[in-house]
Coordinates of C-alpha atoms in Angstrom, one line a residue:
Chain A
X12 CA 271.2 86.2 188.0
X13 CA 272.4 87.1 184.5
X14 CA 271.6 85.1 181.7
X15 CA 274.5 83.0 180.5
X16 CA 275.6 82.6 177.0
X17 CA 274.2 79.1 175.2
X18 CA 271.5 79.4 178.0
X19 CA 268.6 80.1 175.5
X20 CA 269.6 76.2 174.2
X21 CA 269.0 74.9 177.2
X22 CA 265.7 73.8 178.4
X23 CA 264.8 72.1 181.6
X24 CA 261.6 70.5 179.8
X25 CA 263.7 69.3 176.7
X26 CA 267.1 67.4 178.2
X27 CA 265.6 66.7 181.8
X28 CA 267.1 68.2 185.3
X29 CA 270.8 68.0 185.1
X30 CA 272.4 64.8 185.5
X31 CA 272.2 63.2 189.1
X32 CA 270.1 66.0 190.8
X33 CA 272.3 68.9 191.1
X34 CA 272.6 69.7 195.0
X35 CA 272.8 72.9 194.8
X36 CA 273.8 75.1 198.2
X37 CA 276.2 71.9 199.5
X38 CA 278.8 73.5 197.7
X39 CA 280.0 76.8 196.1
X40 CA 281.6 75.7 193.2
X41 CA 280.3 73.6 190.4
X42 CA 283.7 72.8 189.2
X43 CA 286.6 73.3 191.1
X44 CA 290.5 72.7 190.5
X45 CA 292.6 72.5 193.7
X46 CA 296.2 72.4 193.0
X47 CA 296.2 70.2 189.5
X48 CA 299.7 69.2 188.3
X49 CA 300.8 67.3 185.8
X50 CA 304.1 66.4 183.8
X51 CA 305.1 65.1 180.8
X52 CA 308.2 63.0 181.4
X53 CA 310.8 66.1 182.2
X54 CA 308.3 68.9 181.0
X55 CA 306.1 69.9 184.0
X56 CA 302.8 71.5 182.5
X57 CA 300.6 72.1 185.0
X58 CA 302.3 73.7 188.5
X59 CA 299.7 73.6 190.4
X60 CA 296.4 75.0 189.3
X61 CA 293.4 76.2 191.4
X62 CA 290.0 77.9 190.3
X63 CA 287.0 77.6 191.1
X64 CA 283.9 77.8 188.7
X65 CA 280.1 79.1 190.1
X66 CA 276.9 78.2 188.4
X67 CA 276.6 80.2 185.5
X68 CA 280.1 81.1 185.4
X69 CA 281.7 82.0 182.3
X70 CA 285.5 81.9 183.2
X71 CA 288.2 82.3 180.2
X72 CA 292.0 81.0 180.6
X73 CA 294.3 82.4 178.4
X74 CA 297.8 82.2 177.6
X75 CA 300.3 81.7 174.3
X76 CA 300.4 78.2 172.9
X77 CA 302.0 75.6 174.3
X78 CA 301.3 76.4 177.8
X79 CA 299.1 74.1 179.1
X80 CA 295.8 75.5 178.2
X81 CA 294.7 72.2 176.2
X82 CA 296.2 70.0 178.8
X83 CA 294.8 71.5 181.5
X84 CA 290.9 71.0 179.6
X85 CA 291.7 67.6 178.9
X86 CA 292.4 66.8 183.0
X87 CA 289.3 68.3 184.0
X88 CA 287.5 66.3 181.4
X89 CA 289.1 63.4 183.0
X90 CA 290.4 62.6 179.4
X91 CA 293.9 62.6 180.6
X92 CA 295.3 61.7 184.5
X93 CA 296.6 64.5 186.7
X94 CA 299.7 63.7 188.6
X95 CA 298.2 65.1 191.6
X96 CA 295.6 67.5 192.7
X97 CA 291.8 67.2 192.6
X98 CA 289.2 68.1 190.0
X99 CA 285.5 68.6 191.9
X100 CA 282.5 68.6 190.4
X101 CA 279.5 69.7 192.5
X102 CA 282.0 69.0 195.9
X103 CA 282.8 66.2 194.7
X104 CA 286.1 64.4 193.9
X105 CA 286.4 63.0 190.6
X106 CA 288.4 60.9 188.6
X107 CA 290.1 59.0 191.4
X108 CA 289.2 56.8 194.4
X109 CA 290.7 55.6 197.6
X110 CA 292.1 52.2 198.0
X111 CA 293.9 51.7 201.0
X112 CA 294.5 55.0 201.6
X113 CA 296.3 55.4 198.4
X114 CA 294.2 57.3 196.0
X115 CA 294.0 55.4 192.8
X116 CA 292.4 56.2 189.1
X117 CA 289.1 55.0 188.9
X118 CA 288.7 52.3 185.8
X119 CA 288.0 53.8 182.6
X120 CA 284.2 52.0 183.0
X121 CA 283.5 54.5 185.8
X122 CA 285.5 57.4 184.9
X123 CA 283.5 57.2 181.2
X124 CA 280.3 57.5 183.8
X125 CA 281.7 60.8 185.8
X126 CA 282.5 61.9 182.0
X127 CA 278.9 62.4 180.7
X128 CA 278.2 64.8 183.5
X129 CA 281.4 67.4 181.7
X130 CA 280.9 68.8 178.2
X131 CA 283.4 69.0 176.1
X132 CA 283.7 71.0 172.7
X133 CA 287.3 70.2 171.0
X134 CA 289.3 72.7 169.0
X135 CA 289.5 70.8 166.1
X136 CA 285.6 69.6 167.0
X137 CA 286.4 66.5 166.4
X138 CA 282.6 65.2 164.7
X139 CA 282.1 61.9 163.9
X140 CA 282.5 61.6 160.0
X141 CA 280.9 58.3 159.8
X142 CA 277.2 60.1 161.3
X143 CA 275.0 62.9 160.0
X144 CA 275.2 66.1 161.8
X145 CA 272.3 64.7 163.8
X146 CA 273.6 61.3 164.2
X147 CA 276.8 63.1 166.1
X148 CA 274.2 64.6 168.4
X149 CA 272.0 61.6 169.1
X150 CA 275.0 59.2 170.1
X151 CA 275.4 60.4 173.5
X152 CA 272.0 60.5 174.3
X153 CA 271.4 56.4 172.7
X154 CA 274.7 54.7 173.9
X155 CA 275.1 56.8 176.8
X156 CA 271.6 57.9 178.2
X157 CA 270.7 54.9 177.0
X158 CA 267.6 56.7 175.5
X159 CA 265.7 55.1 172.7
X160 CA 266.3 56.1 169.2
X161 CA 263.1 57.2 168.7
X162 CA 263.6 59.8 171.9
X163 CA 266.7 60.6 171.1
X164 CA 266.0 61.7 167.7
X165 CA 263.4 64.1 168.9
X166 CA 265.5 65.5 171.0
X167 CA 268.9 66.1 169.2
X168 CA 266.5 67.4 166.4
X169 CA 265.0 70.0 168.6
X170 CA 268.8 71.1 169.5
X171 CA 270.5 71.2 166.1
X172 CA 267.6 73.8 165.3
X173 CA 268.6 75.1 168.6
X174 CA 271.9 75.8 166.7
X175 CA 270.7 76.7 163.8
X176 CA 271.4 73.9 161.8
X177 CA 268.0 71.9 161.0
X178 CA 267.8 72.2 157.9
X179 CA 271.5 70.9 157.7
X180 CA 270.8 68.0 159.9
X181 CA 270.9 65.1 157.2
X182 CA 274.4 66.6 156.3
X183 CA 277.9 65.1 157.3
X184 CA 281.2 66.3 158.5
X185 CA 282.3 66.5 155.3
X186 CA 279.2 69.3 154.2
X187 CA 279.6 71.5 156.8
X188 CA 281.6 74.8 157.0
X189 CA 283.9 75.5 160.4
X190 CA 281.2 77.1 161.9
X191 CA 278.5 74.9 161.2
X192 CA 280.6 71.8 162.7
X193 CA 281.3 74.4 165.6
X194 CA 277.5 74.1 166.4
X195 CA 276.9 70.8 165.7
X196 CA 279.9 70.0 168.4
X197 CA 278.1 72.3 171.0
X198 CA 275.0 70.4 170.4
X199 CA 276.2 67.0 171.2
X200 CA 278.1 68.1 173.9
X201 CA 274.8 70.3 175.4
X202 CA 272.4 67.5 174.6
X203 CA 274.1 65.9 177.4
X204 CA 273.0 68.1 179.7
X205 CA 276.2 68.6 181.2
X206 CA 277.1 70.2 184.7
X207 CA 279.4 72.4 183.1
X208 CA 280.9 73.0 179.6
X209 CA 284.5 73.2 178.4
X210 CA 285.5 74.8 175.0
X211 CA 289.0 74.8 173.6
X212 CA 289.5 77.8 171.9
X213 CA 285.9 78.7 171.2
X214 CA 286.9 81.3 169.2
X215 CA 288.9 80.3 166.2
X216 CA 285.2 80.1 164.7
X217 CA 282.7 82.7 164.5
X218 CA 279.9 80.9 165.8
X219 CA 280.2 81.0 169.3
X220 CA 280.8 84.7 169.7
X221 CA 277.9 85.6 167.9
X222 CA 275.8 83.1 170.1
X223 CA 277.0 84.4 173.3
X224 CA 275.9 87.6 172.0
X225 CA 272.5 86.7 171.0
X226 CA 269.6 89.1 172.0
X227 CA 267.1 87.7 174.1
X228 CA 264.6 87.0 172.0
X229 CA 262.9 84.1 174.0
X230 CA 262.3 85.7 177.1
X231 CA 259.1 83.8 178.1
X232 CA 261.3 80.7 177.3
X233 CA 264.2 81.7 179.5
X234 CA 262.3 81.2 182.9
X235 CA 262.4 77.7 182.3
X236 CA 266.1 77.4 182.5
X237 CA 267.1 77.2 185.7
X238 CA 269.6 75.2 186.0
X239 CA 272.2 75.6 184.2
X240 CA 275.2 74.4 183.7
X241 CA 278.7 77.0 184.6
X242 CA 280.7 77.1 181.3
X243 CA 284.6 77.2 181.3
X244 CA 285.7 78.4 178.3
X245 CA 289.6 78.7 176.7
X246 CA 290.2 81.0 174.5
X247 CA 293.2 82.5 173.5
X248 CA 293.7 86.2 172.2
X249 CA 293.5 86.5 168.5
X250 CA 296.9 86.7 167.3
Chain B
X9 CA 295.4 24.8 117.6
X10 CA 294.3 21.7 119.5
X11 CA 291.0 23.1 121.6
X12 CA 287.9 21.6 121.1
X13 CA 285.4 24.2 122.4
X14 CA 282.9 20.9 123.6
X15 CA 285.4 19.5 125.9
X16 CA 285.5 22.6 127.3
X17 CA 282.1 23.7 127.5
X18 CA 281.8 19.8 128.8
X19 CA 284.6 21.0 132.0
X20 CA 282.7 24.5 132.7
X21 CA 279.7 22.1 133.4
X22 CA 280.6 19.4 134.7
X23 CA 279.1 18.4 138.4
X24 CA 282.8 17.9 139.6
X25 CA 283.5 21.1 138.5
X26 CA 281.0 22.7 140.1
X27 CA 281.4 21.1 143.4
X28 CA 285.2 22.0 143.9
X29 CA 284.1 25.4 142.7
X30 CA 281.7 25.1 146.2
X31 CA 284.3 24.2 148.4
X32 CA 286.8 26.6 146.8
X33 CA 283.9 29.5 148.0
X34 CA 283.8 27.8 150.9
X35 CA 287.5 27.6 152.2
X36 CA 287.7 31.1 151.0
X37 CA 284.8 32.6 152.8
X38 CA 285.5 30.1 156.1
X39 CA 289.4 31.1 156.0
X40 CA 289.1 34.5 155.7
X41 CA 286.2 35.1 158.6
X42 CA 288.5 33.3 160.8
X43 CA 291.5 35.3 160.0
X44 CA 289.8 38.7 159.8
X45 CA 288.7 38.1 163.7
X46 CA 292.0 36.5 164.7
X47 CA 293.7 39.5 162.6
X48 CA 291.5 42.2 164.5
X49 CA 292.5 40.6 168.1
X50 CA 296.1 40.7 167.1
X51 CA 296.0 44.4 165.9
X52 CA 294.8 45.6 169.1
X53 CA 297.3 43.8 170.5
X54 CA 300.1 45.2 169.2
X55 CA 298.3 48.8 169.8
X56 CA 298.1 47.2 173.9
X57 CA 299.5 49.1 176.3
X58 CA 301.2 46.1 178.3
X59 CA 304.2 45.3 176.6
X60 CA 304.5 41.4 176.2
X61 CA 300.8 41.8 174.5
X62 CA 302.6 43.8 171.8
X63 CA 305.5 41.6 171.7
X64 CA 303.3 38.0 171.3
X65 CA 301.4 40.0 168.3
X66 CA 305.0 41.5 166.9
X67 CA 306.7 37.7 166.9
X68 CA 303.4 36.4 165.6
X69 CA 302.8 38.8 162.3
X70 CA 306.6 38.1 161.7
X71 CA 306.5 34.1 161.7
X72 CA 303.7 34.0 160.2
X73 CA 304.5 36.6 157.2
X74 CA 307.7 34.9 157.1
X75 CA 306.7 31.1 156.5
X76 CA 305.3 30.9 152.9
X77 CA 301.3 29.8 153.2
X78 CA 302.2 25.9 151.6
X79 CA 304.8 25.0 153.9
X80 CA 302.9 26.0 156.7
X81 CA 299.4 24.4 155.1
X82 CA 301.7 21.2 154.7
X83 CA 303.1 21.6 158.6
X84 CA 299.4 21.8 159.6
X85 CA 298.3 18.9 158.2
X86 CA 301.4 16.3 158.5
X87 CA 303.1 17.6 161.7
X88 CA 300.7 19.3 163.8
X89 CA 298.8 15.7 164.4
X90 CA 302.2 14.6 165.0
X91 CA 303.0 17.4 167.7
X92 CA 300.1 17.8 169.4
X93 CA 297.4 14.3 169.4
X94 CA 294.2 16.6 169.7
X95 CA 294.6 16.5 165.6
X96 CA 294.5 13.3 164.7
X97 CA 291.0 12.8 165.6
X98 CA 288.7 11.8 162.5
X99 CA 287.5 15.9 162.9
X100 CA 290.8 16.8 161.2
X101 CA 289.8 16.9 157.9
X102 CA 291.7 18.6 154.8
X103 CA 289.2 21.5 154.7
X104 CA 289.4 21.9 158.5
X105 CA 293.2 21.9 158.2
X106 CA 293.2 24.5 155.0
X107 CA 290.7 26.7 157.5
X108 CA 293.4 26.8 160.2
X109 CA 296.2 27.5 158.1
X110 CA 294.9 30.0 155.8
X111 CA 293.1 32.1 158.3
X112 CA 296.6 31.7 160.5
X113 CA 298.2 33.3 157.6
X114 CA 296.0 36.0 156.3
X115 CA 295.5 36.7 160.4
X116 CA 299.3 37.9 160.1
X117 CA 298.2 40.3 157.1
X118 CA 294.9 41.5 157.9
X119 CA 296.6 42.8 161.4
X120 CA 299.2 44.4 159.6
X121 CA 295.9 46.4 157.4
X122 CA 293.8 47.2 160.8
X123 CA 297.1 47.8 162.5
X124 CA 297.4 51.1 159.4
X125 CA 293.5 51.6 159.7
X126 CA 293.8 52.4 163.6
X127 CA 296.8 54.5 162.9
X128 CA 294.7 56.7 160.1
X129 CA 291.9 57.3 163.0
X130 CA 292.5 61.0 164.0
X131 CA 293.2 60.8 167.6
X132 CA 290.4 63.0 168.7
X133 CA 287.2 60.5 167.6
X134 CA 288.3 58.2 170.8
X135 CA 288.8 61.1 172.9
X136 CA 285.8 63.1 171.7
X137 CA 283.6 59.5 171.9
X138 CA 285.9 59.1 175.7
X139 CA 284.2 62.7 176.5
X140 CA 281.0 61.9 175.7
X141 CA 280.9 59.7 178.4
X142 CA 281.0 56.2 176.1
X143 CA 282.8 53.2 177.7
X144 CA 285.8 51.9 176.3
X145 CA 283.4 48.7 174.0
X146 CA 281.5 51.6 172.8
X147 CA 284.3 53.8 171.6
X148 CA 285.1 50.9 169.4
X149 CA 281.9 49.4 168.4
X150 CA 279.9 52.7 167.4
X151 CA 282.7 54.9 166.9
X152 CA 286.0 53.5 165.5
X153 CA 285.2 50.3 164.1
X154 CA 282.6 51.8 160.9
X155 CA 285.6 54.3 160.6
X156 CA 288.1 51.4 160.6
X157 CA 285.9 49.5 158.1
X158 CA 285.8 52.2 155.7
X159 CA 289.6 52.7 155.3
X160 CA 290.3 49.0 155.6
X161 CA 287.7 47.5 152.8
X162 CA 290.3 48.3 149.8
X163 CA 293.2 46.4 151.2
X164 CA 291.3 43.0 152.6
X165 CA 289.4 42.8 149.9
X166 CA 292.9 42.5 148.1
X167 CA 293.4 40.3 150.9
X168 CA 290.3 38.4 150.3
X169 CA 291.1 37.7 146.4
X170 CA 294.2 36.3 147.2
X171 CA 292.4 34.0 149.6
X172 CA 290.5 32.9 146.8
X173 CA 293.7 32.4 144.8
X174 CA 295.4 30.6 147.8
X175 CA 292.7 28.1 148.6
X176 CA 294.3 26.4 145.1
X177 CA 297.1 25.1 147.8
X178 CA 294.8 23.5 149.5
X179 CA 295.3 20.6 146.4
X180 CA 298.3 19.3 147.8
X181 CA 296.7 18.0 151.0
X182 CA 293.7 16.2 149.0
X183 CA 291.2 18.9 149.8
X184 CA 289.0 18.5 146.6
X185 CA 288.7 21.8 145.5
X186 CA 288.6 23.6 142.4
X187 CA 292.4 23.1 140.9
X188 CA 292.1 19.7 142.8
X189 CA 289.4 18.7 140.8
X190 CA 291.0 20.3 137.3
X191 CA 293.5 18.2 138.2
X192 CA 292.1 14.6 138.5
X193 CA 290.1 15.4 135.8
X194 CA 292.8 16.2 133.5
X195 CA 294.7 12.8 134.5
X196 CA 292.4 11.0 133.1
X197 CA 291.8 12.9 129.8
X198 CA 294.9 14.8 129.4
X199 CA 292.8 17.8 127.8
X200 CA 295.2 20.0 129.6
X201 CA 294.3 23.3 127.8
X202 CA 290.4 23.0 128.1
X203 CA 290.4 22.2 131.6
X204 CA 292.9 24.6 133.1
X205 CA 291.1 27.3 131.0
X206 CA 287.5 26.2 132.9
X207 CA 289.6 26.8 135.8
X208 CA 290.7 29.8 134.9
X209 CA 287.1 31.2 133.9
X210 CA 286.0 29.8 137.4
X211 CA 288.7 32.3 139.1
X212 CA 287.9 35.0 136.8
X213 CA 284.6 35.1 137.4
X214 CA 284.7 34.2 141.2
X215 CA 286.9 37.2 141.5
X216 CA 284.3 39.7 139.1
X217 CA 281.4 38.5 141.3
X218 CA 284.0 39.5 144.7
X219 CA 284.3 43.1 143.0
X220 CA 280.8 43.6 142.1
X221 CA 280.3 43.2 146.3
X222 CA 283.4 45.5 147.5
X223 CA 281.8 48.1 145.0
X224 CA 278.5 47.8 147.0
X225 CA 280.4 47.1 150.3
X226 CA 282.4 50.8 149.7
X227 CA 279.2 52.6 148.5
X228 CA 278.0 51.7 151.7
X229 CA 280.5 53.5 153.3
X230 CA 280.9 56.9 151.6
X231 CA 279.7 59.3 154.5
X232 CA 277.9 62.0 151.7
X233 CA 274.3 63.1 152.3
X234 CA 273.0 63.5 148.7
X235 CA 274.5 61.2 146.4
X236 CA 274.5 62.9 142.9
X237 CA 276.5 61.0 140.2
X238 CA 280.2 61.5 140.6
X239 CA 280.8 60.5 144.8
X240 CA 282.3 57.0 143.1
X241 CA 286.0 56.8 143.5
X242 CA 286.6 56.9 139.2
X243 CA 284.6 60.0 139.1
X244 CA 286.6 61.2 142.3
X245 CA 289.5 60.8 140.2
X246 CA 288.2 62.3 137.3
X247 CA 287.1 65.9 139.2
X248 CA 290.5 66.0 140.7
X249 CA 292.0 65.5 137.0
X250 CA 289.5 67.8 135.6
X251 CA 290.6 70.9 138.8
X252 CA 294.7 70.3 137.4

C-alpha cells in the first residue's frame, strides 16, 4: 500500500493505536456517507450524498462556492445534524441512536465522544488565540484524552516539530503566518489520532501541498505506521 | 477660605473613617461577585436556545435597567420584608440587603457586557473546541470563557467602579458606610468641606488602587509570546499613530 500524505507524522509508538481498536476487515470503508441530506429552511444543500472512504484514502470534493462543500464536512464531523442519511465510521452509525424505533440525535455529551475519533482542520483554522501554538495542540490530548499535562506536552511537542514548527512553539495565533497556523491546526487535529481527517480547503495555504509532497526521507520510520487514518480532503480549484 | 488642613487630616484618619471605608470595599467586592455570576447565568440565557429562557433574561435586564439602583435598594429593604416574610428575619441586615440589590442591578449590566463578549467570539472556537471532541462544560471553561474574560475586563471594570460609587446609596438604609459615616460625622461638627473632601480622597484612591489591578488583570491577558516594551494598550496606540 502507498504511503499517504501526513503519514510520515504519524507514529503508532507516539499517539497510541488509533482510537477504540480499529477493526479492521469488518468493514470496507472507514468513513462512509450513505445518502446525507440536509436543508436550510427552503434551501436544500445536500440531495443525497454517498461515498465511501478506504483506509488510506485521499478523496477530494470539489465544486464552486456555495455548494455545499463546507456543509457537507461539517455533517460528517457531526458538527452540524443531517436531515437524514447516515454517516459511518468503521461500519458504524454515528451521530444518531434509536429510541423507539425513531432514530434520534445522540446528546451533545456523547456525540462530543464519537467527535474525537474525526479530525477536523477548518478553513479559517480556527486556533485558539488565548494558547501558544503548543497549547492549541495539547488541549485535545489534556481535556479530551484526559492525558496528563506532563504527557501531553511531550507529545504535542514531538508533533509541532513533526510540522515544522518547534522552534515556534511558545508562539501564539497572533505570531504565526497562514501557513504556520495551517500546521499547527493539522497538529492538533493529528495528535488526536483520528480515524480519518477532514480539511476544508487545504489549499488556500501552501503548507499542505508541499507536505503531501514530501520525499520520503524517514523510510525506516515509516514501517511503524500502520495504521493510518483515510484522509478526506476538500479542496476547491484555484480560481 | 475656611479649611483647616488638621480637621481634615483628623477625618482621613479617623477609626470611623476607616471602618466605613471597610464596609464600602466590602459591599463593593460582595455586590459585584454576586452580580457578575448572576449576570453570566443570565447572558447565556438570553443566548438559550429555548425560547422562554431568553424571554425571562430579556424582561429581567429590562426591569432591572429600568428601575434606578435607590428605588429599588429602598424596595429591598422596606417592601420586600413586607412581601415576602422570609426577610424579616434578624439575617436581613442593611449590608445583606445593599448585597441583593446591588448585585440585582449590576446583574442586568454585566449580562448586557458578556451578552457583547459572546457575540465578539468568532464562531469557529466552539466549533473547532466541538471538533476536538470537548464536551459542551469544556467548550466553555477552557475555551470561551479566558477569551470572554479578555474582551469583557474593560467594560466591568467600568462596571465595577461604579459599584464602588453606588455602594454610597447604601447610606439611606443605615448601612454605615463610607458617605454614611462622612455624614454623621459632619452633623455633629458641621466641617462640611474637610469631611466630604476625606471622602472624596477615600473614592479617589479606592478607585487608583482598582486601576492599578485591571492594568495587571489585562496584562494577564494579552496572548503575545515575547513581551518587549510597547504590547501595553498606550503604546498600541502610539504605533498605530506613529504607521498614519
Amino acid at each position: 500500500m502507498s504511503e499517504p500524505p501526513l503519514g510520515h507524522l504519524l507514529d503508532a509508538g507516539l499517539l497510541g493505536e488509533p482510537v477504540a481498536a480499529s477493526r479492521e476487515g469488518t468493514s470496507e470503508y472507514v468513513l462512509e456517507a450513505v445518502d446525507l441530506r440536509k436543508r436550510y429552511g427552503h434551501n436544500e444543500v445536500l440531495r443525497g450524498v454517498t461515498f465511501g472512504v478506504h483506509r488510506g484514502d485521499v478523496k477530494a470534493v470539489l465544486g464552486p462556492s456555495g455548494s455545499g462543500k463546507s456543509t457537507m464536512l461539517r455533517c460528517l464531523a457531526l458538527l452540524e445534524p443531517i436531515d437524514a442519511g447516515e454517516v459511518r465510521l468503521e461500519g458504524r452509525r454515528i451521530g444518531v441512536r434509536e429510541s423507539g424505533g425513531r432514530l434520534v440525535s445522540l446528546p451533545e455529551r456523547v456525540l462530543a465522544k464519537e467527535r474525537s475519533e474525526i479530525g477536523m482542520v477548518f478553513q479559517r483554522f480556527n486556533l485558539f488565540p488565548h494558547l501558544t501554538a503548543l497549547g492549541n495542540v495539547m488541549i485535545g490530548l489534556t481535556e479530551v484524552r484526559g492525558r496528563s499535562k506532563a504527557e501531553a506536552r511531550e507529545i504535542a511537542q514531538t508533533m509541532i516539530a513533526r510540522v515544522g514548527l518547534a522552534e515556534r512553539a511558545s508562539f501564539y495565533l497572533g505570531e504565526l503566518s497562514g501557513g504556520q497556523q495551517q500546521r499547527v491546526a493539522i497538529a492538533r487535529a493529528l495528535v488526536m489520532n483520528p480515524k480519518v481527517m477532514l480539511f476544508d480547503e487545504p489549499t488556500s495555504r501552501g503548507w499542505f501541498r508541499q507536505a503531501c509532497r514530501r520525499p520520503r526521507d524517514h523510510d525506516g520510520r515509516w514501517r511503524h505506521h500502520r495504521r493510518r487514518p483515510a484522509r478526506r480532503v476538500l479542496r476547491q480549484p484555484a480560481a | 477660605m475656611d479649611f483647616k488642613p488638621s480637621v481634615f487630616f483628623e477625618a482621613l484618619t479617623s477609626p470611623a473613617f476607616i471602618d466605613g471605608v471597610r464596609i464600602t470595599i466590602t459591599l463593593t467586592v460582595v455586590a459585584m461577585a454576586f452580580g457578575l455570576a448572576l449576570g453570566l447565568v443570565v447572558a447565556l440565557l438570553r443566548a438559550s436556545p429555548w425560547a422562554p429562557l431568553r424571554a425571562v433574561a430579556w424582561g429581567y435586564i429590562w426591569v432591572f435597567r429600568a428601575i434606578p439602583a435607590l428605588v429599588w435598594l429602598l424596595f429591598v429593604w422596606d417592601a420586600l420584608p413586607q412581601l415576602v416574610p422570609a426577610f424579616k428575619g434578624d439575617w436581613f441586615s442593611a449590608f445583606a440587603a445593599a448585597t441583593i440589590a446591588l448585585a440585582m442591578n449590576e446583574a442586568a449590566y454585566a449580562a448586557e457586557v458578556f451578552r457583547g463578549g459572546l457575540l465578539s467570539i468568532d464562531e469557529g472556537q466552539q466549533l473547532a473546541a466541538r471538533a476536538l471532541g470537548m464536551p459542551p462544560s469544556k467548550v466553555f471553561t477552557k475555551v470561551i470563557a479566558p477569551q470572554l474574560i479578555r474582551v469583557t475586563i474593560p467594560p466591568l471594570s467600568n462596571d465595577f467602579i461604579t459599584m464602588l460609587k453606588l455602594t454610597s446609596l447604601a447610606s439611606v438604609i443605615s448601612l454605615q458606610e463610607l458617605l454614611a459615616r462622612t455624614q454623621t460625622l459632619v452633623a455633629s461638627t458641621f466641617r462640611f468641606v474637610e469631611y466630604f473632601s476625606a471622602a472624596a480622597i477615600y473614592y479617589l484612591v479606592l478607585v487608583s488602587i482598582f486601576m492599578v489591578i485591571q492594568a495587571q488583570l489585562e496584562r494577564r491577558f494579552v496572548w503575545i509570546s515575547r513581551q518587549p516594551a510597547g504590547t501595553s494598550a498606550l503604546s498600541r496606540v502610539r504605533q498605530l499613530a506613529a504607521l498614519r
